[in-house]
Coordinates of C-alpha atoms and ligand atoms in Angstrom, one line a residue:
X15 CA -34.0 -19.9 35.3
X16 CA -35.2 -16.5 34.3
X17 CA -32.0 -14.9 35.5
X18 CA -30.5 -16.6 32.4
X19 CA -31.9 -14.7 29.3
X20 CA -31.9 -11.7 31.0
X21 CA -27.8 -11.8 31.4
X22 CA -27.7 -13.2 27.6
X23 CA -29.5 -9.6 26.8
X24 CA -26.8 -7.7 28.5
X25 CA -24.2 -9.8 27.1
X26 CA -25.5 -9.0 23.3
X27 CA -26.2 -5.4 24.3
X28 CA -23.0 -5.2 25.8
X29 CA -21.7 -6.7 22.6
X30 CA -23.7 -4.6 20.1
X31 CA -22.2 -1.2 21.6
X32 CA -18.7 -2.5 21.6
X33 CA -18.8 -3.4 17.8
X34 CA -20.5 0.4 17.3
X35 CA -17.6 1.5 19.4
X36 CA -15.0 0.0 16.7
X37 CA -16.6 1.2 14.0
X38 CA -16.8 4.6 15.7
X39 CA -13.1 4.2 16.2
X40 CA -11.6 3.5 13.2
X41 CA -13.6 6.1 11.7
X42 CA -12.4 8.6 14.5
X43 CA -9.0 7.3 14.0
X44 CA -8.8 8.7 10.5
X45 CA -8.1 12.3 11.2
X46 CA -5.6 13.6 13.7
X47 CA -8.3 15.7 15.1
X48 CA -10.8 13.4 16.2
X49 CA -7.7 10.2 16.5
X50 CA -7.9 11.3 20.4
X51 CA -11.7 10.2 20.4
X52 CA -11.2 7.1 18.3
X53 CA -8.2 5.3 20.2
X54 CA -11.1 6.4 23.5
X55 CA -13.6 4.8 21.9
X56 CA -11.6 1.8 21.0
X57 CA -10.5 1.3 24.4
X58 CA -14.5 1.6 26.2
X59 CA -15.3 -1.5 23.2
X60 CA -12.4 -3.5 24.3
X61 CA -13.6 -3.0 28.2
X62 CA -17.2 -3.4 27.3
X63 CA -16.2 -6.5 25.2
X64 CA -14.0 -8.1 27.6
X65 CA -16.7 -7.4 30.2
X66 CA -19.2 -9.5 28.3
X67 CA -17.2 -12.3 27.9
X68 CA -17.0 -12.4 31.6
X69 CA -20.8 -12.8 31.7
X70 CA -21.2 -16.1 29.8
X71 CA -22.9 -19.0 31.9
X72 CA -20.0 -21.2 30.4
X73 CA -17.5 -20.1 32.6
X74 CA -16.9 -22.9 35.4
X75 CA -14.0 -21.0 37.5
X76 CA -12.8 -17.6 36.8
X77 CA -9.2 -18.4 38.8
X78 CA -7.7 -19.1 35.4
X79 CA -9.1 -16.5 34.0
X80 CA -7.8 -14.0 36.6
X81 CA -4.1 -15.4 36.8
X82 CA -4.3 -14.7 32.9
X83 CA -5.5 -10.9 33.5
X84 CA -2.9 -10.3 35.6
X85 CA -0.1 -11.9 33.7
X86 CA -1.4 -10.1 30.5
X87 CA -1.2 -6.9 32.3
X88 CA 2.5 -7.1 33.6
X89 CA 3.3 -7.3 29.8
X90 CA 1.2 -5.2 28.4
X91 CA 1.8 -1.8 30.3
X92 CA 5.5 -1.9 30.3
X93 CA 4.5 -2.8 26.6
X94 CA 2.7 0.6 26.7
X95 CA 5.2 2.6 27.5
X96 CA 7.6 1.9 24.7
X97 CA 9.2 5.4 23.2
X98 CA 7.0 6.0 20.1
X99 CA 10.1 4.9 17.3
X100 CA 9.7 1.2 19.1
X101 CA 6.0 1.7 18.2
X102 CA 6.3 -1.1 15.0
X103 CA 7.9 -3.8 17.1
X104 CA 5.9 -3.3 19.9
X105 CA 2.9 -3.4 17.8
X106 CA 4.5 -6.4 15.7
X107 CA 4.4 -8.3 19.4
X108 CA 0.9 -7.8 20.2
X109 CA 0.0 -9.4 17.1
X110 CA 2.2 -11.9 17.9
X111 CA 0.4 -12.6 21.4
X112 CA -3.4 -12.5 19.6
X113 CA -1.9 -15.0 16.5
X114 CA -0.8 -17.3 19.2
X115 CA -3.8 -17.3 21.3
X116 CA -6.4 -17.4 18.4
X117 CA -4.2 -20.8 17.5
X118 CA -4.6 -22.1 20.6
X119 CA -8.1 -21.7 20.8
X120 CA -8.6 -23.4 17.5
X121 CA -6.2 -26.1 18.7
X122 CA -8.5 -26.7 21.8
X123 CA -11.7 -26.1 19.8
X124 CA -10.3 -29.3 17.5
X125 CA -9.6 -31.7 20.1
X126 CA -12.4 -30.7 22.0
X127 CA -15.0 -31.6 18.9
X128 CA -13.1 -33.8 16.7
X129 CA -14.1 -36.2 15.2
X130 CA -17.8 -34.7 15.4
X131 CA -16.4 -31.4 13.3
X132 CA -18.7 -30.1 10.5
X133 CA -17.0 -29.2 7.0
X134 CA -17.9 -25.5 7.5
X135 CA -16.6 -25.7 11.0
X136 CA -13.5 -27.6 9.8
X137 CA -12.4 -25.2 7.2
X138 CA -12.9 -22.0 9.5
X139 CA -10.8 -23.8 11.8
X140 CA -8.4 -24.9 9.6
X141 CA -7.7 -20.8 8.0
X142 CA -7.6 -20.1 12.0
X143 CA -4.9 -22.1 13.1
X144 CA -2.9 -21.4 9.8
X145 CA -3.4 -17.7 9.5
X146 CA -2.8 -17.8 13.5
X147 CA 0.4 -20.0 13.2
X148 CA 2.4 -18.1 10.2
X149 CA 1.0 -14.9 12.0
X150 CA 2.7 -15.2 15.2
X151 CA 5.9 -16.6 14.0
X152 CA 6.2 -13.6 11.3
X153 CA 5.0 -11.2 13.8
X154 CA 8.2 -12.5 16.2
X155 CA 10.3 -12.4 13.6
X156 CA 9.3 -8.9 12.5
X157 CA 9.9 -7.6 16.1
X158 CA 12.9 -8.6 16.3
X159 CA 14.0 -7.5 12.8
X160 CA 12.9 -4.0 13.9
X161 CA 14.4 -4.1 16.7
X162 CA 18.0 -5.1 15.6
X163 CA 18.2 -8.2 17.6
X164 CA 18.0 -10.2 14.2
X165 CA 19.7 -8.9 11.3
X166 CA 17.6 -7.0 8.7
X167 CA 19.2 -7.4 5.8
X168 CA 16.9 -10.1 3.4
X169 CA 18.4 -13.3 3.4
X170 CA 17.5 -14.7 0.3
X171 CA 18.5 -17.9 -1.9
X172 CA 17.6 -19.6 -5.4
X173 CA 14.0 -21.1 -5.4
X174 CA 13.0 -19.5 -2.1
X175 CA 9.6 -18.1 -3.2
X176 CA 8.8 -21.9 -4.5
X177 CA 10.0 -23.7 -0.9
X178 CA 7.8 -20.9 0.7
X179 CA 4.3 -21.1 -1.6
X180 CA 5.2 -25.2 -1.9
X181 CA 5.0 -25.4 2.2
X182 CA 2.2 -23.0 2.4
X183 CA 0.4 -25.4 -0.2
X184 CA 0.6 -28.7 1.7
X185 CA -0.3 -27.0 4.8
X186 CA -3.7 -26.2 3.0
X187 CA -3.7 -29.5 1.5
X188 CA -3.8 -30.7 4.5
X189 CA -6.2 -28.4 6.1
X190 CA -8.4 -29.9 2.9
X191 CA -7.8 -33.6 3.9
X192 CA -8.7 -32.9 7.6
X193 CA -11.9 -30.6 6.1
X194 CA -13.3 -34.2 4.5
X195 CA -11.7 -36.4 7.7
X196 CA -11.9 -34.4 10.5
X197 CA -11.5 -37.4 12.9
X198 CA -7.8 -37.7 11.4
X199 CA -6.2 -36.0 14.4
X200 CA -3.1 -37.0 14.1
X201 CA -2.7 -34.5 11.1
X202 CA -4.0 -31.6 12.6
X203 CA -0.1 -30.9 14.2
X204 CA 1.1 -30.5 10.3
X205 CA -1.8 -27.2 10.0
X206 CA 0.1 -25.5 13.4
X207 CA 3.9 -26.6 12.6
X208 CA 4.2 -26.1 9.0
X209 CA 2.8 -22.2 8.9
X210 CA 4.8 -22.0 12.0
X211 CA 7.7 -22.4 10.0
X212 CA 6.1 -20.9 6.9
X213 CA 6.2 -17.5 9.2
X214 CA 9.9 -17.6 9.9
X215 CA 10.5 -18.2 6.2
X216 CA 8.4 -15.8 4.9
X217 CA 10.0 -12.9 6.7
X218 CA 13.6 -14.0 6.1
X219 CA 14.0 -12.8 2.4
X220 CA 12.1 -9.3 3.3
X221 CA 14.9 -6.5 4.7
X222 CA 14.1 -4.9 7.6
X223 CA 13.3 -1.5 5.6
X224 CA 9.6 -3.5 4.5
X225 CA 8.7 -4.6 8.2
X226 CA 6.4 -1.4 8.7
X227 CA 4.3 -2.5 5.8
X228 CA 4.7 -6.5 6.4
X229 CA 3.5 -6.1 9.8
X230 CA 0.3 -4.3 9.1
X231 CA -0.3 -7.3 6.3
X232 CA 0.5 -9.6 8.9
X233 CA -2.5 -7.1 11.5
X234 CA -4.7 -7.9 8.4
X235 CA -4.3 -12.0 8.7
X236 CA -4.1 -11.9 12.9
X237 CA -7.8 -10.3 12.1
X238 CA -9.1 -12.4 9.6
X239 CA -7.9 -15.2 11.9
X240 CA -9.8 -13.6 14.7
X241 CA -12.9 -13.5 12.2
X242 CA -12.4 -17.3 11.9
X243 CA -12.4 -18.0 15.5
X244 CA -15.8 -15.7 15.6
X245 CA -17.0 -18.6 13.3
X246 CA -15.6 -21.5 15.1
X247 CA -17.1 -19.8 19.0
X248 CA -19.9 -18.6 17.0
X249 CA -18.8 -15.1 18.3
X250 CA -20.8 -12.1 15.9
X251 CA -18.5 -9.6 18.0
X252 CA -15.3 -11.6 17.0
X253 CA -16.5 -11.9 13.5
X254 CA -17.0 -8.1 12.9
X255 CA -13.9 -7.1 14.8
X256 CA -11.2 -9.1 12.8
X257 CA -13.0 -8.2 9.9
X258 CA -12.7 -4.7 10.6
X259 CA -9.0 -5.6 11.7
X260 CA -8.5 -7.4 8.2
X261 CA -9.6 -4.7 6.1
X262 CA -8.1 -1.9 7.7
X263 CA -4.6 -3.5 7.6
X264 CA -4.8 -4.4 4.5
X265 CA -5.9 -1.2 3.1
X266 CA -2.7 0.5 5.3
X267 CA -0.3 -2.1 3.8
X268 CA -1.5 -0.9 0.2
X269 CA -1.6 2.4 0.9
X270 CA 1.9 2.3 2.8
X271 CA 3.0 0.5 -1.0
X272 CA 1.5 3.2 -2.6
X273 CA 3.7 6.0 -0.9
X274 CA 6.5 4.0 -1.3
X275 CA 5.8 3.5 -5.0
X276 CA 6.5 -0.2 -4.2
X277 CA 4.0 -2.8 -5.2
X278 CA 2.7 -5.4 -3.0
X279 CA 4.4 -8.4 -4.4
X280 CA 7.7 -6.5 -4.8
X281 CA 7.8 -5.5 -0.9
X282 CA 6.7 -9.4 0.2
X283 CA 8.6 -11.1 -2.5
X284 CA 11.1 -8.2 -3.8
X285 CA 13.8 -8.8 -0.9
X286 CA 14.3 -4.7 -0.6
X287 CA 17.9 -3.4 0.9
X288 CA 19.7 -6.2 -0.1
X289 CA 22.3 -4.4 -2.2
X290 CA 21.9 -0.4 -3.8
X291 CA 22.9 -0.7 -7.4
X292 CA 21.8 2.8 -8.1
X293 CA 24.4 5.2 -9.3
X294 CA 23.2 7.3 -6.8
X295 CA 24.1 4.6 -3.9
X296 CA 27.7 5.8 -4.2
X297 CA 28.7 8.4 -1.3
X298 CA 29.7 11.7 -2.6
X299 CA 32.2 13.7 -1.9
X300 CA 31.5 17.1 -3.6
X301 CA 31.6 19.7 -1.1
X302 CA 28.2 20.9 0.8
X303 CA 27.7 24.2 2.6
X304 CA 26.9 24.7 5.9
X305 CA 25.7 27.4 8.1
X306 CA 25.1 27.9 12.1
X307 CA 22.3 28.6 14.0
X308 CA 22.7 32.6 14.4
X309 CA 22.4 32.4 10.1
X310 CA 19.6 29.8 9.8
X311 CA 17.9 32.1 12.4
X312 CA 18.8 35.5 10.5
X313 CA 17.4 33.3 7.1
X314 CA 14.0 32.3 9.0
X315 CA 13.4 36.1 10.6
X316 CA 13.5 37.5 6.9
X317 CA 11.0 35.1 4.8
X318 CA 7.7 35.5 4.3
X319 CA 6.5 31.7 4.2
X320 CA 8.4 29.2 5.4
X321 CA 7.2 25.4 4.7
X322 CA 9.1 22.8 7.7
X323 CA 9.4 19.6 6.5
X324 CA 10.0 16.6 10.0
X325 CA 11.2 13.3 9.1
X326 CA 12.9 10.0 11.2
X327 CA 15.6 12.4 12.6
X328 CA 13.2 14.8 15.0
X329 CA 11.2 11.8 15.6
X330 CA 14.6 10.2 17.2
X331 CA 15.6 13.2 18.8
X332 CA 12.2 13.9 20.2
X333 CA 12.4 17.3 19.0
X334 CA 8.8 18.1 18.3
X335 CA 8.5 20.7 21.5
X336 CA 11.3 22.4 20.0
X337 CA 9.6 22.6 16.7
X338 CA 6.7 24.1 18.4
X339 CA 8.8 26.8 20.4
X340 CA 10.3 27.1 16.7
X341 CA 6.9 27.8 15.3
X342 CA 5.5 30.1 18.0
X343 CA 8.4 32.1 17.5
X344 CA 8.0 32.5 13.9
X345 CA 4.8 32.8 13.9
X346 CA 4.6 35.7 16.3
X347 CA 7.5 37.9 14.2
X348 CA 5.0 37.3 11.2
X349 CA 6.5 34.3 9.2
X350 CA 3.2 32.0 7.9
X351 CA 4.8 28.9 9.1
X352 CA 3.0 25.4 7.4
X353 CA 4.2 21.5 8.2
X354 CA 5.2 19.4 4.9
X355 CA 4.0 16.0 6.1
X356 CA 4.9 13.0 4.0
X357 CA 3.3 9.4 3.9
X358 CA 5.8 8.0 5.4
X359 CA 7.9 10.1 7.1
X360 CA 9.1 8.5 10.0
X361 CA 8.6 4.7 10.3
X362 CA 5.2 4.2 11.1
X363 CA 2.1 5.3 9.2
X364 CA 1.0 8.7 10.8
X365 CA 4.4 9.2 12.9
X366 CA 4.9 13.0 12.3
X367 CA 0.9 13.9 12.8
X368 CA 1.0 12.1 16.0
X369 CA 4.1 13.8 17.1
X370 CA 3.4 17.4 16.1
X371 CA -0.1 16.8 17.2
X372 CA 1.5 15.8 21.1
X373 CA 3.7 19.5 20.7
X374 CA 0.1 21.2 20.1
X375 CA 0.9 22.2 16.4
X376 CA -2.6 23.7 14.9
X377 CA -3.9 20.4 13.0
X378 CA -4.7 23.1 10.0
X379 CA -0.9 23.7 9.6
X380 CA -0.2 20.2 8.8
X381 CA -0.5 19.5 5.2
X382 CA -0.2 16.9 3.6
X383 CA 1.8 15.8 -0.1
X384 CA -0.3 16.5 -2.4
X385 CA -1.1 20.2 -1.2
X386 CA 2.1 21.4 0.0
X387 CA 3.7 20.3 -2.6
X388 CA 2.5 23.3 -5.2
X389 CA 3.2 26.0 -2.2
X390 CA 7.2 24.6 -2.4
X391 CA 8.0 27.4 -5.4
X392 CA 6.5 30.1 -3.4
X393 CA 8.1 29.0 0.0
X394 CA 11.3 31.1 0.8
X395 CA 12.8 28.6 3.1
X396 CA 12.2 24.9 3.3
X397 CA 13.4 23.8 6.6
X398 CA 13.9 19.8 6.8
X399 CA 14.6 18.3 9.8
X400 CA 16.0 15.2 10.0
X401 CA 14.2 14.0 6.6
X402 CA 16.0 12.1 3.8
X403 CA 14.8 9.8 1.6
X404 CA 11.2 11.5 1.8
X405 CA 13.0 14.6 0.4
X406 CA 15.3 12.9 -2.3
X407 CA 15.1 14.5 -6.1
X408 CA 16.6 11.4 -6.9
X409 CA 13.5 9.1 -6.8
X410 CA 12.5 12.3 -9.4
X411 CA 15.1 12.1 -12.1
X412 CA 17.3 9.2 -11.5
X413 CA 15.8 5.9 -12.9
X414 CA 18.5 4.0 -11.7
X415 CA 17.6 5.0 -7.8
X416 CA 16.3 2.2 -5.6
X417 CA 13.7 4.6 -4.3
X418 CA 13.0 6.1 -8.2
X419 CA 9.0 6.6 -8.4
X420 CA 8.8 7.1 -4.6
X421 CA 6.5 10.6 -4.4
X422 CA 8.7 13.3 -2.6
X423 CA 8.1 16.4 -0.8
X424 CA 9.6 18.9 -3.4
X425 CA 11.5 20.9 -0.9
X426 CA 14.5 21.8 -3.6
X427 CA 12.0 23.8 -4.9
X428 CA 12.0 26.2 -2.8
X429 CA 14.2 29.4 -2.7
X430 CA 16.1 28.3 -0.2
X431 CA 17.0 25.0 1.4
X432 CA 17.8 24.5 5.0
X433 CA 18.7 20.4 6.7
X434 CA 18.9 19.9 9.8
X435 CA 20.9 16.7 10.3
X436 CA 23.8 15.2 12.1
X437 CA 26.4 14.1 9.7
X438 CA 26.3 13.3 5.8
X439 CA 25.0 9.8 6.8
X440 CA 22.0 8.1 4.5
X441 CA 18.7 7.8 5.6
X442 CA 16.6 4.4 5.4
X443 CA 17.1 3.6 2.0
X444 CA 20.7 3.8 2.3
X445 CA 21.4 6.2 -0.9
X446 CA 22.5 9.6 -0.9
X447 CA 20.8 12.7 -1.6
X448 CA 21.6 15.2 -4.3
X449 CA 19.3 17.8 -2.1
X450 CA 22.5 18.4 0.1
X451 CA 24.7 19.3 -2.6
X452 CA 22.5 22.1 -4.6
X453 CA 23.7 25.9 -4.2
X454 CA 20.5 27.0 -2.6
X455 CA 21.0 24.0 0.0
X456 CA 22.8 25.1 3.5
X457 CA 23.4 22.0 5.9
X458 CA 22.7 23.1 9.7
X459 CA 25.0 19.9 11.1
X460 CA 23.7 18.5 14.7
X461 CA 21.0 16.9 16.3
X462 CA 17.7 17.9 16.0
X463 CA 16.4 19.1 18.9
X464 CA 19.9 21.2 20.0
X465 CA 20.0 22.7 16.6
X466 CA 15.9 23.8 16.9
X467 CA 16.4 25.2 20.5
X468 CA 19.7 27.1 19.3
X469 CA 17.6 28.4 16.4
X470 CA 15.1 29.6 19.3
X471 CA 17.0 30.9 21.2
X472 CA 18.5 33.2 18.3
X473 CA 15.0 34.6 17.6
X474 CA 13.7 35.0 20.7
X475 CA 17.1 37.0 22.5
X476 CA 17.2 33.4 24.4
X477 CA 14.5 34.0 26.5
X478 CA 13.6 30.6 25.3
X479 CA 15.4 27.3 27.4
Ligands
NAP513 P1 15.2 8.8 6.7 O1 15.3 8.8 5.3 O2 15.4 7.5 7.5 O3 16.2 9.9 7.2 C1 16.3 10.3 8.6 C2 17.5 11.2 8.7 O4 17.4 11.7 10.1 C3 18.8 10.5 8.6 O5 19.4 10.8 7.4 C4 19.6 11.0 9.8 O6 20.8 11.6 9.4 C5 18.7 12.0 10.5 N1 18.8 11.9 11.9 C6 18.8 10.8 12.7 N2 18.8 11.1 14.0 C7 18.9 12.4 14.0 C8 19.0 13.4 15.1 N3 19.1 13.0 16.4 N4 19.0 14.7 14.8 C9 19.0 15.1 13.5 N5 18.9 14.3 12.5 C10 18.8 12.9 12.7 O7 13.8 9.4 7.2 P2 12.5 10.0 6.4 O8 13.0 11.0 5.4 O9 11.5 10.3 7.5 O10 12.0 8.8 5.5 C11 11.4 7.7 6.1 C12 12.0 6.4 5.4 O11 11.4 5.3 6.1 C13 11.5 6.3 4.0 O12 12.5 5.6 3.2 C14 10.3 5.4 4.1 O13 10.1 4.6 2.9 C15 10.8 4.4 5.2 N6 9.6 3.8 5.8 C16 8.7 4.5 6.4 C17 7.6 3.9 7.0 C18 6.4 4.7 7.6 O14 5.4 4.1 7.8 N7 6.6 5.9 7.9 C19 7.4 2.5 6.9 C20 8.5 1.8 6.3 C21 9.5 2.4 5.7 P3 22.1 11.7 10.3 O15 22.4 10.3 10.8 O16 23.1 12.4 9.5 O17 21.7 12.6 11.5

């Protein structure tokens, strides 16, 4: 009998430092030189809060419990190990596993008290299971938009925002009837299937281009559903982590808006990518000049200050310890070397700091828009590797431009231009750049990592691999 309140003081203990943990976290996670600490600290609070789970008195038989630890973990590491570009899907499917489990707890919690389910209780439950429901079914959807195995172009028809926000609105009518009749049962399957549904609609008129942003939306309601369940298990830990969860997804999907110069509603309801109107859209076919590694190495040995600007392109060629044998050997002949880093470069929030930060780059080299882009008429050579649309004068000067508004790295500038890329190609937003046709522009034409290491090996005699 005493045994008992002693466990329940480890168990809150056990809980109290894993919710400090979180908090620690996400603060720690907010700059790229403590990040390494935070996702750490992170991982101790989801041990520590797994671990006090484990504790509770109201576990019967932990055989279920350890068939389920063992299945979760034959996803989850291959999971891990994703290459960092499949990053947003693979993330888009672990929301997609908590959505589905925080509905089917609700769904047990229901059955298991109904009809004896307080109006408090019942509405908690009820913003579970729909927040949980549309999450997971999104979340799918959005994986396998990202992935290619559905198509990402929007799919979009007349009166599709009214069929959406009409099916969304019975579903809480519903959820309101059951809140006053909770011993209705037979209506709880229309607060599971309709959001269900709800989240395959949702996603459909949003191109693929908006996932990034839609699934950390979609990480906000997978943790304000977890806050629910805290209610409904009368969990404090639960409460405070998918509150945490909540906010900080939804202040990433605005601030991901922001750098897109999108507004919310436009990205969820604005069916992005369907078709490029924009003059600028056109391919064209002026010529561009181009220049080989031995030049762009002579160009780079002679300037003072040279700003390198990394986009999707060296993410895909996982040319970031190239960059870095780039930037030693720069640095060392005397060349003050700095990193352009732009919002979104890449296509997840913090892509290029995590991959520069992985090739060692000096953290303090890494600036971001807003002060590297006064240093651009000063810089001799702006090298952009395999950057596009975050480089594009267009969203500057040409209203008619899809991405018009969109803040830029003002590479062109600089005195001189240099872009390392593979073909003439567009980048995500499809349109084409007038960067690549200026006179100070020359096009260094391959892929990213071959071009940086030919570059190397130009300035350093090839004593570089
Ligand atoms: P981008 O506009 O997609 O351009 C990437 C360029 O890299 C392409 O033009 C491509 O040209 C080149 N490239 C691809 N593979 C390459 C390789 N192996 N070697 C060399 N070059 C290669 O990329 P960005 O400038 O980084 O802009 C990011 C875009 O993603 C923005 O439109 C942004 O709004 C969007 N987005 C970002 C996020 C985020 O969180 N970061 C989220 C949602 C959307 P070639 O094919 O000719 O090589």
């Amino acid at each position: 009998m005493t045994s008992m309140p002693a466990t329940e003081n480890i168990i809150e203990i056990t809980y109290l430092i894993a919710t400090a943990l979180f908090i620690l976290s996400l603060k720690w996670m907010s700059s790229p030189s403590t990040a390494r600490r935070g996702v750490r600290a992170g991982e101790v609070g989801m041990v520590l809060a797994i671990a006090g789970t484990l504790l509770h008195h109201g576990i019967v038989d932990y055989r279920w419990i350890a068939i389920a630890l063992v299945l979760g973990s034959i996803l989850g590491v291959p999971l891990g190990m994703v290459h960092m570009t499949a990053v947003p899907q693979r993330t888009a499917l672990s929301h997609a596993f908590g959505a589905l489990c925080v509905t089917l707890v609700g769904t047990a919690e229901f059955y298991l008290r109904a009809p004896d389910v307080p109006r408090f209780m019942m509405a908690v439950l009820s913003m579970e299971v729909i927040l949980g429901s549309l999450t997971f079914t999104g979340s799918l959807m959005a994986a396998g938009k990202l992935q290619e195995v559905l198509p990402q172009r929007p799919l979009t028809y007349r009166g599709q925002n009214l069929v959406n926000l009409s099916l969304l609105a019975i579903a809480v009518g519903v959820a309101m009837y059951l809140v006053l009749h909770p011993g209705e049962k037979q209506f709880f399957p229309w607060i599971v299937g309709i959001p269900l549904l709800f989240g395959v609609l949702m996603i459909i008129p949003i191109g693929g281009a908006d996932m990034p942003t839609v699934i950390s939306l979609l990480n906000s309601y997978a943790g304000l559903s977890a806050a629910a369940m805290g209610f409904v298990l009368d969990s404090k830990l639960l409460i405070i982590a998918g509150a945490l969860d909540g906010a900080s997804g939804f202040i990433l999907s605005v601030n991901m808006s922001k750098a897109m110069n999108r507004s919310f509603s436009n990205v969820l309801f604005g069916a992005f990518g369907q078709e490029q109107v924009s003059s600028a859209g056109a391919r064209e076919s002026r010529p561009v000049k181009s220049a080989t590694a031995e030049e762009a190495a002579a160009i780079l040995a002679a300037a003072n200050k040279v700003v390198i600007v990394p986009g999707y392109g060296m993410a895909v060629a996982q040319a970031q310890h190239k960059v870095r044998e780039l930037y030693d050997a720069l640095t060392k002949r005397g060349v003050d070397v700095k990193f352009g880093i732009h919002p979104v470069a890449g296509r997840m929030p913090g892509h290029m700091n995590v991959l520069l930060a992985e090739a060692d780059i000096p953290y303090d080299k890494l600036l971001d828009m807003g002060e590297v882009n006064p240093d651009f008429p000063q810089t001799d050579v702006a090298l952009v590797i395999g950057a596009n649309d975050v480089t594009n004068p267009a969203a500057r000067s040409d209203s008619s431009s899809p991405i018009h508004g969109m803040p830029i790295l003002d590479v062109d500038k600089a005195r001189t231009v240099m872009v390392i890329k593979r073909s003439m190609a567009a980048g995500f937003a499809g349109i084409d750049n007038p960067l690549y046709y200026l006179d100070k522009t020359l096009m260094l034409f391959g892929d990213a990592k071959s071009f940086v290491g030919a570059i190397v090996r130009e300035l350093t005699g090839g004593n570089h691999s």
